[in-house]
Coordinates of C-alpha atoms in Angstrom, one line a residue:
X1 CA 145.7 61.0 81.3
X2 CA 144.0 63.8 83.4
X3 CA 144.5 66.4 81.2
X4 CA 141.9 63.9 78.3
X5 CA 138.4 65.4 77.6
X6 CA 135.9 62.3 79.0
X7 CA 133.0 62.1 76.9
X8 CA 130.4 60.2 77.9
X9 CA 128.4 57.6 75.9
X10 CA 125.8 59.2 73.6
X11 CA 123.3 56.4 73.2
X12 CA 122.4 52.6 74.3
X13 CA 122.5 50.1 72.2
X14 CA 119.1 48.3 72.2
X15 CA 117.9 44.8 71.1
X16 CA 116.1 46.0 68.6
X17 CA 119.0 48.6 66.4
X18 CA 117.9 50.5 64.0
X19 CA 118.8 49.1 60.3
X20 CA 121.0 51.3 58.0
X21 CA 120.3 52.1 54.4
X22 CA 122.4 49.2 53.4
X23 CA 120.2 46.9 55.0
X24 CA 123.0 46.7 58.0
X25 CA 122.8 47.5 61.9
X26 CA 123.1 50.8 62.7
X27 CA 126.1 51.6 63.8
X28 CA 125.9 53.3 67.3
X29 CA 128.6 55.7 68.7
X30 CA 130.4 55.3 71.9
X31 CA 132.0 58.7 72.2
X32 CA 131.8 61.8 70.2
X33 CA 134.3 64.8 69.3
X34 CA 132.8 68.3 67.8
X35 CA 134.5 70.0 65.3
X36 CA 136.0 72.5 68.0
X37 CA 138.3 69.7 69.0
X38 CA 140.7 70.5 66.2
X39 CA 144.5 71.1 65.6
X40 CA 146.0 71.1 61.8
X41 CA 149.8 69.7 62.5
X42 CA 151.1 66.0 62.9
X43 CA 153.6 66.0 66.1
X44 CA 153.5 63.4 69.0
X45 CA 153.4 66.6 71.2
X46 CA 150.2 67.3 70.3
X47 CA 148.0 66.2 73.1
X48 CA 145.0 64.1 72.8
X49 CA 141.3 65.4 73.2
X50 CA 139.7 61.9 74.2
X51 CA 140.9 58.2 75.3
X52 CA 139.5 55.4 74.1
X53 CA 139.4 51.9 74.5
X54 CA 140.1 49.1 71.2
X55 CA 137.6 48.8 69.6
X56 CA 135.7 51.8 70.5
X57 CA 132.7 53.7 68.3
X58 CA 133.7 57.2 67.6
X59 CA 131.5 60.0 66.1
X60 CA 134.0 63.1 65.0
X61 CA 132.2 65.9 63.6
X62 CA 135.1 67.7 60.5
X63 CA 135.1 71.6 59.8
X64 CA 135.4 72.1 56.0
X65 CA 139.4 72.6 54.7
X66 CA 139.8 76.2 55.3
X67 CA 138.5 76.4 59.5
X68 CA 135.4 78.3 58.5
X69 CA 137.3 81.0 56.1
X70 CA 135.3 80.1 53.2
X71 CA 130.7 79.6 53.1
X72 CA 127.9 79.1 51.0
X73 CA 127.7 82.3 50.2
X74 CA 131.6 83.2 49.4
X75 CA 132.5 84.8 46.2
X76 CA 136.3 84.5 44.5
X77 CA 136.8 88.3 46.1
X78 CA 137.0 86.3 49.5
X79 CA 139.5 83.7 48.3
X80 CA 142.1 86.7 48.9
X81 CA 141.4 86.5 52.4
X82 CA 141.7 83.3 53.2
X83 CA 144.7 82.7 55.5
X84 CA 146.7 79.1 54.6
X85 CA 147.8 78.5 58.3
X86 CA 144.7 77.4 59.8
X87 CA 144.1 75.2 56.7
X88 CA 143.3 71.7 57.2
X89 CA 141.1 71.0 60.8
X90 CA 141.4 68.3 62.1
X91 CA 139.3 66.9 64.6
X92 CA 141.7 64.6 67.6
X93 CA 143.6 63.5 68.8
X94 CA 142.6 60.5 70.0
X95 CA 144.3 58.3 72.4
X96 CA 143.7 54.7 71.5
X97 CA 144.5 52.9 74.8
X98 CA 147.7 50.0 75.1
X99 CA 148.5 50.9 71.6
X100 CA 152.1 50.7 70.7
X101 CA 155.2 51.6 68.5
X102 CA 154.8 48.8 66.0
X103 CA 151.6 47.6 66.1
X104 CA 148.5 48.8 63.8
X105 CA 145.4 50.8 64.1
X106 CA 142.6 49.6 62.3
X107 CA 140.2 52.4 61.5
X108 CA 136.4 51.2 59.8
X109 CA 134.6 53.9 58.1
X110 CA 131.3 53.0 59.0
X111 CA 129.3 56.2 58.4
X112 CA 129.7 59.3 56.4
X113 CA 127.4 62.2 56.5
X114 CA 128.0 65.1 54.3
X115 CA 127.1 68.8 55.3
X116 CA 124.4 70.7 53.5
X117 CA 126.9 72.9 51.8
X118 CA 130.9 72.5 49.8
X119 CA 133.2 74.4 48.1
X120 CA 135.7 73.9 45.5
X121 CA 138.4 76.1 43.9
X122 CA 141.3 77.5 42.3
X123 CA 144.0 78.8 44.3
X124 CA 146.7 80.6 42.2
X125 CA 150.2 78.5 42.4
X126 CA 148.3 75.4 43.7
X127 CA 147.5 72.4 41.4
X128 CA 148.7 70.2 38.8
X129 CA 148.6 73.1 36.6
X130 CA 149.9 76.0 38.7
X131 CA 151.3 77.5 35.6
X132 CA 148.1 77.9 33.5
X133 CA 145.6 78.6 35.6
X134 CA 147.2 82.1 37.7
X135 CA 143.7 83.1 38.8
X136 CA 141.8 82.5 41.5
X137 CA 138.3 81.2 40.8
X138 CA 135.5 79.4 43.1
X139 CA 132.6 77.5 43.3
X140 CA 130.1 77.2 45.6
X141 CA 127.7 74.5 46.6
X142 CA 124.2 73.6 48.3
X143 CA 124.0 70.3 49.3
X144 CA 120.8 68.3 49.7
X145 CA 121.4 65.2 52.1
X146 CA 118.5 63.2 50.6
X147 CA 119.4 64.0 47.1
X148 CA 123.2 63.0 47.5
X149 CA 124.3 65.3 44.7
X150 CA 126.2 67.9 43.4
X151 CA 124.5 70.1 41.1
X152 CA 128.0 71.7 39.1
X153 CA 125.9 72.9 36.4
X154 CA 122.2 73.0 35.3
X155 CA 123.2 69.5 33.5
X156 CA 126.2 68.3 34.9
X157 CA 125.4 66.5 38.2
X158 CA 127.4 64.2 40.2
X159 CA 127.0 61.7 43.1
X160 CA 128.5 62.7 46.2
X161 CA 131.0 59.8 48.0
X162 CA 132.5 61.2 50.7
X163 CA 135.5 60.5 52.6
X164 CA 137.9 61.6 55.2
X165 CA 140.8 63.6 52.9
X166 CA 143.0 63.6 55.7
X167 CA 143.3 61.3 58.6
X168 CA 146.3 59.4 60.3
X169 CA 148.2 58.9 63.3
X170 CA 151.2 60.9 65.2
X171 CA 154.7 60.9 63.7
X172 CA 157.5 59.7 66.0
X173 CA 158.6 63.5 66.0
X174 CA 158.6 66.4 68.5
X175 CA 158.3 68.6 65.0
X176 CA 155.1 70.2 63.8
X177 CA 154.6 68.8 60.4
X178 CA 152.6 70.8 58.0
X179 CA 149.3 68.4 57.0
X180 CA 149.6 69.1 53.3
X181 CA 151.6 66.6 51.9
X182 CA 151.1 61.9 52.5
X183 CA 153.1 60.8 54.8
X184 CA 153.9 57.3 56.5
X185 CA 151.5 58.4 59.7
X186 CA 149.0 58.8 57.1
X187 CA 147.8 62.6 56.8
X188 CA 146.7 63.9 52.9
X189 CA 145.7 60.7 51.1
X190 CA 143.0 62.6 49.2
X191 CA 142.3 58.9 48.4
X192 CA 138.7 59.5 47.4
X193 CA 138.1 55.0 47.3
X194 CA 138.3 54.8 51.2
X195 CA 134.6 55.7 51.7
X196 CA 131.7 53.5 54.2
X197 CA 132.9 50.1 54.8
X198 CA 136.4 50.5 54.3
X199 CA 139.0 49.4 57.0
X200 CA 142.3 51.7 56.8
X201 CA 145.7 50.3 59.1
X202 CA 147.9 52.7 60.2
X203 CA 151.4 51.7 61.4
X204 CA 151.3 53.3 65.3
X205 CA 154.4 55.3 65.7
X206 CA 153.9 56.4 69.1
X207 CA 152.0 55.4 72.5
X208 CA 148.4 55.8 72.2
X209 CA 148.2 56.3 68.4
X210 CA 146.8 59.4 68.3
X211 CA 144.9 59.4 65.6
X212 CA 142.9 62.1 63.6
X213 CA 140.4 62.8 61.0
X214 CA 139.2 65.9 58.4
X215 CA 139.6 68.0 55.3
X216 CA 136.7 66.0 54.4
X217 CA 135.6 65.7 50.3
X218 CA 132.0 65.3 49.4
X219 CA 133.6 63.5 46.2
X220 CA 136.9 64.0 44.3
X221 CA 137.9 62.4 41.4
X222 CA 141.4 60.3 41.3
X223 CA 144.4 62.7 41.6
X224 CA 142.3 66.1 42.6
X225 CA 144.6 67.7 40.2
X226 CA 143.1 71.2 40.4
X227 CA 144.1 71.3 44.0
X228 CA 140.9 71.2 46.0
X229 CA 137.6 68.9 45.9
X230 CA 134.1 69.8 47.0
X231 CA 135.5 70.9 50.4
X232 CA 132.9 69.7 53.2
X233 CA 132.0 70.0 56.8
X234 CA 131.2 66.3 58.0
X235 CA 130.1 63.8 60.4
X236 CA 131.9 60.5 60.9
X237 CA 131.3 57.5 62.2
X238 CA 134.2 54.8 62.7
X239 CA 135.8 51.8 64.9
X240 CA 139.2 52.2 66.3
X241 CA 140.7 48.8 67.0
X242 CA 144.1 48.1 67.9
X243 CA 146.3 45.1 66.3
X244 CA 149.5 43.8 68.3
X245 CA 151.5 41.4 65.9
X246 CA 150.1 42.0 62.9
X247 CA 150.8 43.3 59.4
X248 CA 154.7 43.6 60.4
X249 CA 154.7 44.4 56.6
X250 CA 153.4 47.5 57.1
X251 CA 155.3 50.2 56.0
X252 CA 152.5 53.4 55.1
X253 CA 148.4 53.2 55.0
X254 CA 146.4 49.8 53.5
X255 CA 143.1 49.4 53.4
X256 CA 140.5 47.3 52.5
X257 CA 136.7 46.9 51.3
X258 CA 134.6 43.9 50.7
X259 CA 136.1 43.8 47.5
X260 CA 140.0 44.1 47.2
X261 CA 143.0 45.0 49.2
X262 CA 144.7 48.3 48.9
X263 CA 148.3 49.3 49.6
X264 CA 149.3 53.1 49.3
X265 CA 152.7 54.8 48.7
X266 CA 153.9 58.0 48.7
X267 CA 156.9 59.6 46.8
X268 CA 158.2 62.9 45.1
X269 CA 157.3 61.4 41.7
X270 CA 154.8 58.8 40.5
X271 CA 157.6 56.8 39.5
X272 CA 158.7 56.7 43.3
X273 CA 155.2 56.3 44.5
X274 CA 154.8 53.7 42.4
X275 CA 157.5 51.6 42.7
X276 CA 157.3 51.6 46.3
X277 CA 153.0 50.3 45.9
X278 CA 153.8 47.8 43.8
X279 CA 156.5 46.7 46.3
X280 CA 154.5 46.9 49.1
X281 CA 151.6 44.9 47.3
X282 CA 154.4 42.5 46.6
X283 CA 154.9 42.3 50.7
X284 CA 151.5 42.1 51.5
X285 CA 151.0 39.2 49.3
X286 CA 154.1 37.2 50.7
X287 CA 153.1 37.7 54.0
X288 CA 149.4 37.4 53.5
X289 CA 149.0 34.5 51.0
X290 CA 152.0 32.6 51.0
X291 CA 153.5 33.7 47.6
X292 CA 157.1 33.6 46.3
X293 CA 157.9 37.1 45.7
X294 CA 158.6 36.5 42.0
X295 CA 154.6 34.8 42.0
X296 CA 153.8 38.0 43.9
X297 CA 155.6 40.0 41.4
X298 CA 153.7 38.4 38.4
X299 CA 149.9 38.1 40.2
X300 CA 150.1 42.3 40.5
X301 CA 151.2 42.4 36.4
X302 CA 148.1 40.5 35.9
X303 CA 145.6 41.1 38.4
X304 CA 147.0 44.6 40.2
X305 CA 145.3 48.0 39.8
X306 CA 147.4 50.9 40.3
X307 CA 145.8 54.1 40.5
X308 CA 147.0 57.7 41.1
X309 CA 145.0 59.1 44.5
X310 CA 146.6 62.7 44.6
X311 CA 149.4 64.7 42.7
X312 CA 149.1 67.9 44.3
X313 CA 150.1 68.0 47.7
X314 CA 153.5 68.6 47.1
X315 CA 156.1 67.5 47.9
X316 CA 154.8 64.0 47.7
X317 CA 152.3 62.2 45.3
X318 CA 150.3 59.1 46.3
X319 CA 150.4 56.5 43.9
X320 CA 147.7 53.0 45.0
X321 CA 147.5 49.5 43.9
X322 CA 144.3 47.0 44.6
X323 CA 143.9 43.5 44.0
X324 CA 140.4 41.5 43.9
X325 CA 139.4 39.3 46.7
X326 CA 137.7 37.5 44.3
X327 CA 141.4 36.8 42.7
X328 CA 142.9 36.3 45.8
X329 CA 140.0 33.3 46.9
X330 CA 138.9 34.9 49.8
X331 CA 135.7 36.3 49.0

């Protein structure tokens, strides 16, 4: 692996660790990647930036969706200019060391800083409604890290919760695939519930993972149907840790929080997507918590939560379901 940036270890960890606003340990990063580290395609080909260890620290800084086309201080005449093909940065990839074709990357969101500025829009033929809206429009946004809001209006304010719009592993393909639509590897969730503290596994398709992160949301609402969110630079701060003979389930992205368990699936319609979640929630809980699949079947009628993460990024729409920990006894 000569050709892997080393980057050296930014800080010690002390006895005495600083304490997060949660009341937690800080969290201290191993390794760290700028934003300049960047490449916007999924392809095994693509060569990593750093090597890691399991169960390595990484801090990633994320350019905002459109590489640095778009600022504070853009008005809808620049929207004309902005070119699609360097659209979606992302930061990676990294090489995850002894991981495997079959096992599972477990990736825990442990910090989330938002930029001081974001951007949301309108780009004609983009969108859930493509056909209404024809014109481009845009909105800009200061962000104040203290204040963790978004001022949209001189009354309509709302709480940022940001997260990682796209981020995933290498597809077993020599292929450059486009990062706009969900994929099995992972890629445009746009799944605005995996935010700090949640653990996303990614089936590993290919030695060493290669995973990647960006197109980072200071918050989105369920589905993004107009196409964009507030469209953020970023700083993250998460675990890579490798499973061997786990989740042999897994299929596309799960997560998890303190709460519930997650399954995703992606399809060309929501009745694909969701057929395939609640099948894969029905797997999970077979495997997981030693269910017949017809009690599995019933349990999600009663207790499962589907929810729509994106329709937009054609050609595929992610469809969710969660289920309580509280439900399941294990919290």
């Amino acid at each position: 692996m000569k050709a892997l940036t080393t980057v050296l270890s930014l800080s010690i960890l002390f006895s005495c660790q600083p304490m997060s606003e949660k009341g937690k340990p800080e969290v201290v990063p191993e390794y760290t990647l700028p934003a300049t580290h960047k490449h916007n395609k999924w392809s095994r080909t693509i060569a990593p930036v750093l090597s890691v260890p399991s169960g390595a620290i990484v801090e990633a800084f994320t350019e905002e969706a459109t590489d640095a086309q778009l600022n504070v201080n853009s008005t809808v005449n620049d929207m004309a200019n902005v070119s699609f093909d360097p659209i979606h940065p992302l930061t990676g990839p990294i090489y995850v060391e002894e991981a495997q074709p079959g096992d599972v990357l477990a990736v825990t969101m442990h910090k989330i800083d938002v930029g001081d500025w974001g951007w949301s829009a309108i780009f004609p033929g983009f969108g859930f409604l493509a056909d209404t809206y024809m014109e481009p429009y845009l909105k800009t946004f200061k962000i104040d890290s203290t204040e963790k809001v978004i001022h949209f209006s001189d009354k309509i304010k709302i709480p940022t919760r940001p997260f990682a719009g796209v981020m995933g592993v290498a597809p077993d393909t020599d292929s450059l695939l486009s990062t706009i639509p969900p994929r099995a590897n992972g890629g445009n969730m746009d799944d605005p519930n995996i935010v700090e503290g949640t653990t996303v596994y990614f089936p590993v398709f290919v030695e060493g993972a290669l995973f990647s992160i960006g197109d980072a949301h200071a918050v989105q609402g369920l589905g993004e149907v107009s196409g964009t969110a507030v469209e953020s630079p970023m700083r993250f701060v998460f675990e890579l840790k490798l499973l061997k003979g786990q989740k042999p389930y897994l299929n596309e992205p799960q997560y998890e929080t303190d709460d519930y368990y997650a399954v995703t699936a992606f399809g060309p319609s929501i009745d694909i997507a969701t057929k395939k979640a609640v099948q894969y929630m029905i797997e999970y809980l077979v495997s997981e918590h030693d269910l017949s699949k017809e009690d599995a079947y019933i349990l999600c009628s009663l207790a499962g939560d589907l929810k729509i993460a994106e329709v937009v990024d054609a050609p595929n729409m992610l469809v969710t379901m969660h289920i309580s920990k509280e439900v399941l006894g294990v919290k």
